[in-house]
Structures are given as structure tokens and as C-alpha cells.
C-alpha positions as CSV (number, residue, x, y, z in Angstrom):
1,M,20.6,9.7,21.0
2,L,17.3,9.1,19.2
3,L,19.2,7.8,16.1
4,L,21.2,5.4,18.3
5,Q,17.9,4.1,19.7
6,V,16.6,3.6,16.2
7,V,19.8,1.7,15.2
8,I,19.7,-0.6,18.2
9,G,16.0,-1.2,17.7
10,G,16.6,-2.2,14.1
11,L,19.4,-4.6,15.0
12,L,17.3,-6.3,17.7
13,V,14.4,-6.8,15.2
14,G,16.9,-8.0,12.6
15,A,18.2,-10.6,15.1
16,I,14.8,-12.2,15.2
17,Y,14.7,-12.1,11.4
18,A,18.0,-13.9,11.4
19,L,16.7,-16.6,13.8
20,F,13.7,-17.6,11.8
21,S,15.5,-17.3,8.5
22,S,18.3,-19.6,9.7
23,G,15.7,-22.4,9.8
24,L,14.7,-21.7,6.2
25,T,18.3,-21.7,5.1
26,L,19.0,-24.9,7.0
27,I,16.3,-26.8,5.0
28,W,17.7,-25.3,1.8
29,G,21.2,-26.3,2.7
30,M,20.2,-29.8,3.7
31,M,17.8,-30.7,0.9
32,N,17.7,-27.9,-1.7
33,F,14.1,-27.6,-0.8
34,I,12.1,-24.3,-0.5
35,N,9.6,-24.3,2.4
36,F,6.9,-21.7,1.6
37,A,5.2,-22.5,4.9
38,H,8.1,-21.2,7.0
39,G,6.4,-17.9,7.8
40,E,3.4,-19.8,9.1
41,F,5.7,-21.7,11.5
42,V,6.6,-18.2,13.0
43,M,2.9,-17.4,13.2
44,L,2.1,-20.6,15.0
45,G,4.9,-19.9,17.5
46,M,3.2,-16.6,18.3
47,Y,-0.1,-18.4,19.0
48,V,1.5,-21.1,21.1
49,A,3.0,-18.2,23.2
50,L,-0.5,-16.7,23.6
51,L,-2.1,-20.0,24.6
52,V,0.5,-20.7,27.2
53,V,0.1,-17.3,28.7
54,V,-3.7,-17.2,28.6
55,W,-4.4,-20.9,29.6
56,L,-1.4,-21.8,31.8
57,G,-0.3,-18.4,33.0
58,G,3.2,-19.2,31.9
59,G,5.9,-16.6,31.5
60,P,8.4,-15.9,28.7
61,A,10.7,-18.9,29.5
62,V,7.7,-21.3,29.5
63,F,6.1,-20.1,26.3
64,G,9.5,-20.0,24.6
65,F,10.3,-23.6,25.3
66,A,6.6,-24.6,24.6
67,A,6.8,-22.9,21.1
68,A,10.1,-24.6,20.4
69,F,8.8,-28.0,21.4
70,A,5.5,-27.7,19.7
71,L,7.0,-26.5,16.4
72,F,9.8,-29.1,16.5
73,V,7.2,-31.9,16.7
74,L,5.2,-30.2,14.0
75,G,8.2,-30.0,11.8
76,V,9.1,-33.7,12.2
77,V,5.5,-34.7,11.6
78,I,5.3,-32.6,8.4
79,Y,8.5,-34.1,7.1
80,M,7.5,-37.7,7.9
81,S,4.0,-37.4,6.5
82,L,4.3,-35.0,3.6
83,I,7.8,-33.9,2.6
84,R,9.4,-37.3,2.5
85,E,6.8,-38.3,0.0
86,V,6.9,-35.3,-2.3
87,L,10.7,-35.4,-2.4
88,R,10.3,-38.4,-4.7
89,G,8.2,-36.3,-7.1
90,P,9.0,-33.5,-9.5
91,M,10.2,-30.0,-8.3
92,L,6.7,-28.5,-9.0
93,S,5.1,-30.9,-6.6
94,Q,7.7,-29.9,-3.9
95,I,6.9,-26.2,-4.4
96,L,3.2,-26.6,-4.4
97,S,3.2,-29.0,-1.4
98,T,4.6,-26.3,1.0
99,F,2.5,-23.6,-0.7
100,G,-0.6,-25.6,0.0
101,L,0.7,-26.4,3.5
102,A,1.1,-22.6,4.1
103,L,-2.5,-22.0,3.1
104,L,-3.7,-24.9,5.2
105,L,-2.0,-23.6,8.4
106,R,-3.0,-20.0,7.7
107,Y,-6.7,-20.6,7.2
108,T,-6.8,-23.1,10.0
109,A,-5.5,-20.3,12.3
110,F,-8.1,-18.0,10.9
111,W,-10.8,-20.6,11.7
112,I,-9.5,-21.1,15.3
113,F,-8.4,-17.6,16.3
114,S,-10.4,-15.4,13.9
115,A,-8.8,-12.6,11.8
116,N,-8.6,-10.1,14.8
117,F,-5.2,-8.9,15.9
118,V,-4.1,-10.1,19.3
119,S,-1.2,-9.4,21.6
120,L,0.2,-11.0,24.7
121,P,-1.0,-9.8,28.1
122,Q,1.4,-8.1,30.4
123,T,4.4,-10.3,31.2
124,S,7.6,-10.0,33.2
125,L,9.2,-8.5,30.0
126,S,6.8,-5.5,30.0
127,G,8.3,-2.0,30.5
128,T,11.4,-0.2,29.3
129,V,15.0,-0.1,30.4
130,D,17.4,2.9,30.3
131,I,20.8,1.9,28.8
132,G,23.1,4.9,28.9
133,G,20.3,7.2,28.0
134,V,18.8,4.9,25.3
135,L,15.3,3.8,26.2
136,M,14.6,0.2,25.0
137,P,11.5,-2.0,25.6
138,V,12.6,-4.9,27.8
139,A,10.8,-7.4,25.6
140,Q,12.5,-6.2,22.4
141,L,15.9,-6.2,24.1
142,V,15.6,-9.7,25.5
143,A,14.1,-11.0,22.3
144,G,16.9,-9.6,20.2
145,V,19.7,-10.9,22.5
146,V,18.1,-14.4,22.8
147,A,17.6,-14.5,19.0
148,I,21.3,-13.8,18.4
149,A,22.4,-16.4,20.9
150,L,20.2,-19.1,19.4
151,T,21.3,-18.3,15.9
152,I,24.9,-18.6,16.9
153,G,24.0,-21.8,18.8
154,L,22.4,-23.3,15.7
155,H,25.6,-22.5,13.7
156,L,27.7,-24.2,16.4
157,L,25.4,-27.2,16.4
158,L,25.9,-27.6,12.7
159,T,29.7,-27.1,12.6
160,R,31.0,-28.3,16.0
161,T,28.9,-31.4,16.9
162,T,28.5,-35.0,15.8
163,V,24.9,-34.3,15.0
164,G,25.9,-31.4,12.8
165,S,28.4,-33.5,11.0
166,K,25.8,-36.1,10.2
167,L,23.4,-33.4,9.0
168,L,26.1,-31.9,6.7
169,A,27.1,-35.4,5.5
170,V,23.5,-36.1,4.4
171,A,23.4,-32.7,2.7
172,E,26.7,-33.4,0.8
173,D,25.9,-36.9,-0.3
174,R,22.9,-38.9,0.9
175,Q,24.1,-42.2,-0.5
176,A,27.6,-41.9,0.9
177,A,26.1,-41.0,4.3
178,M,24.0,-44.2,4.2
179,L,27.2,-46.2,3.6
180,V,28.7,-45.0,6.9
181,G,25.6,-45.8,8.9
182,I,23.8,-42.5,8.9
183,R,20.0,-42.6,8.4
184,P,19.2,-39.7,6.0
185,D,15.5,-39.7,6.8
186,R,16.2,-39.3,10.5
187,M,18.6,-36.5,9.8
188,Q,16.3,-34.7,7.5
189,A,13.4,-35.1,9.9
190,L,15.7,-33.6,12.6
191,A,16.5,-30.7,10.2
192,W,12.8,-30.0,9.7
193,G,12.3,-30.1,13.5
194,L,15.2,-27.7,14.1
195,S,14.0,-25.4,11.4
196,A,10.4,-25.3,12.7
197,A,11.6,-24.9,16.3
198,A,13.8,-21.9,15.4
199,A,10.8,-20.3,13.7
200,G,8.6,-21.1,16.7
201,I,11.0,-19.5,19.2
202,A,11.3,-16.5,16.9
203,G,7.5,-16.2,16.8
204,A,7.3,-16.4,20.6
205,L,9.9,-13.7,20.9
206,M,8.1,-11.5,18.4
207,A,4.8,-12.0,20.3
208,T,6.3,-10.3,23.3
209,A,6.7,-7.0,21.5
210,Y,4.2,-6.9,18.6
211,P,0.5,-7.6,17.9
212,W,-0.4,-10.1,15.2
213,S,-3.1,-12.0,13.3
214,P,-3.0,-15.2,11.3
215,S,-1.9,-13.4,8.1
216,V,1.4,-12.3,9.7
217,G,3.0,-15.5,8.5
218,E,2.9,-14.2,4.9
219,T,5.0,-11.2,5.8
220,F,7.5,-13.2,7.8
221,G,7.8,-15.8,5.1
222,L,8.7,-13.1,2.5
223,T,11.2,-11.5,4.9
224,A,12.8,-14.9,5.5
225,F,13.3,-15.4,1.7
226,V,14.9,-12.0,1.4
227,V,17.2,-12.7,4.3
228,V,18.2,-16.1,3.0
229,A,18.7,-14.8,-0.5
230,L,20.9,-11.9,0.7
231,G,22.9,-14.1,3.2
232,G,23.4,-16.9,0.7
233,F,21.3,-20.1,0.5
234,G,22.4,-22.6,3.1
235,S,24.5,-20.2,5.2
236,V,23.4,-19.6,8.8
237,P,26.1,-16.9,9.4
238,G,24.9,-15.3,6.2
239,A,21.4,-15.3,7.5
240,L,22.6,-13.7,10.7
241,I,24.4,-10.9,8.9
242,A,21.6,-10.4,6.4
243,G,18.9,-10.4,9.1
244,L,20.7,-7.7,11.1
245,L,21.2,-5.7,8.0
246,I,17.6,-5.8,6.9
247,G,16.4,-4.9,10.4
248,L,18.7,-2.0,10.4
249,I,17.8,-0.8,7.0
250,Q,14.1,-1.0,7.8
251,S,14.5,0.9,11.0
252,L,16.6,3.7,9.4
253,S,14.3,3.9,6.4
254,A,11.3,4.3,8.7
255,F,13.1,6.9,10.7
256,W,14.4,9.1,7.8
257,L,11.7,8.5,5.1
258,G,8.6,7.3,6.9
259,A,7.3,3.8,7.9
260,I,5.5,3.2,4.5
261,Y,8.9,3.5,2.7
262,K,10.9,1.0,4.8
263,D,9.9,-2.1,2.8
264,I,10.4,-0.3,-0.6
265,V,14.0,0.5,0.4
266,V,14.7,-3.0,1.6
267,Y,13.3,-4.7,-1.6
268,A,15.1,-2.2,-3.9
269,L,18.4,-2.9,-2.2
270,F,17.6,-6.6,-2.3
271,V,17.1,-6.6,-6.0
272,A,20.2,-4.4,-6.6
273,L,22.4,-6.7,-4.5
274,L,21.1,-9.9,-6.3
275,W,21.8,-8.2,-9.6
276,L,25.4,-7.5,-8.5
277,R,26.0,-10.6,-6.4
278,P,23.4,-13.4,-7.2
279,Q,24.8,-15.8,-4.7
280,G,24.2,-13.5,-1.8
281,L,26.6,-12.0,0.7
282,M,28.1,-15.3,1.9
283,G,27.0,-17.7,-0.7
284,K,29.4,-19.6,-3.0
285,A,29.6,-18.4,-6.6
């Protein structure tokens, strides 16, 4: 029973990995652009949740929507003010721009919130639930289920809606998309908004179960790159599978070998898989 609890816990954490990684893979699929500040978007989502709970007394539903809205706006602003300009420059400028943005967001958070770890006060998601003898924290269970639903929703948005068709049209051929009346800048700004919003919601969900500090974005950013590389760059279903897989491997490694070995196992398997299949699990060769 304990092993089953470990497996379920790992899958639930992996679902949140999948949600914030799907935003990173969306940007890569749309623009062939690597956003090194993506982990900081997750971190900001966590602080938005904290501010909503402390200042407004809002519950999980309120701070989830607040994090999504705040990060969506931030993503659009960053695209319109920074990314749109550096896209015209060399690849090195593109890489350094989001690396610098990550440092700016991280150290601004240090300045505002200090380096101390914080956690959310008691919410309606506090406590545990017994599911067939498996004890699960309510916050972790709700966060995992919501994360899976949102990741699937993002995939359906991209593949089953008119907006998704326009986003994919811009990703395939920007000039051809313009010829049929699609405005690429508007679609790419929307992609940045959706990517940041996914990270923001994931951050708010993580905040319900784990303490954090401004440096947590660095860890999440690295995790997102591993998930996207394993799942295949540009593939939301790939990010979902890879996220669940990494969460499960981390959980089982911590259970069998000890918590300090969980990341070593993940990164060793990550390197081995890229060696055998460089395009990732669901990427195209």
C-alpha cells in the first residue's frame, strides 16, 4: 500500500511538471525559441497565490485564476516589449535575452519577498483523504488532477479550435499565415500569454503543497527542459507523458534509494534516453 501511495504521489507531481512544461514546449513549437525564464514564471505564480491568500483572503479557485491572469498578461507584455524585438537579432541575443529576464525576475523577487522560504496558510485544500486505504494530501490530489485536465485542455485548444489552427499556421509558415489574414504577432503574443499562464497556474498549484523561495524557479526551469527534451520539442502530449514519467521516477527513486538520489537517477536516464533517441519520446526524427 505504501508503494502505491508513492506511485500515485509521483504521478500527481509529474502532472504539474507536465502542465508548466507544456507552456515551454508551446513556445518552442511556435517559434523555435527557448525561454530560460520559464521557471521564473512558475515561481511568480506561487507568489501570486500567496498574495491573493494573504491580502484578499482568496481560496484556491481565486488564486488559481489570479495566477493565470497575471502571468498571461506578463507573458504578452514580455513578448510585445522584448521578444518581438530580439527575434530580429541573432540566436545568441535570443538566448541571452531570456537568460537575463530570468535573472531580473528572480532577483526582483528576492528584493520584494526576501530569500526566506514561505508557504501558503491553511486553505480549503488542507488535510488528507483516504482513497481505498491510500492516504493522499488533498492539495496534492487536487493539484495533480487539475494539472492533467489543463494540459489536456491546452492540447485540445491547439488541435481542435480555430485559435489553435491559427497558432499552428503561424508555427508552420509565418508568411503564408499572413497571406490568409492571420496576424503572426498577435498569435505569438497569445502563445506567450498561454505559456506563461500555464506556468502561473502550475505555480499556484505547487504552492498549495510545497514551501518555496525565489530561487525555486531555477529548479523548475531545469525540470521543464528535461520534460520537454524527453517528450519531444513542440509536443504537448509528449510533455504530459514525460512529466508523469519524471514525477514517477523521482518518487520511486526517493522511496527506494533516498531523496538525495532522485535527481541523479532522473538525469542519468535523461542523458541515456537522449543518447538513444535524441528527438525525445514523441518528437519527430
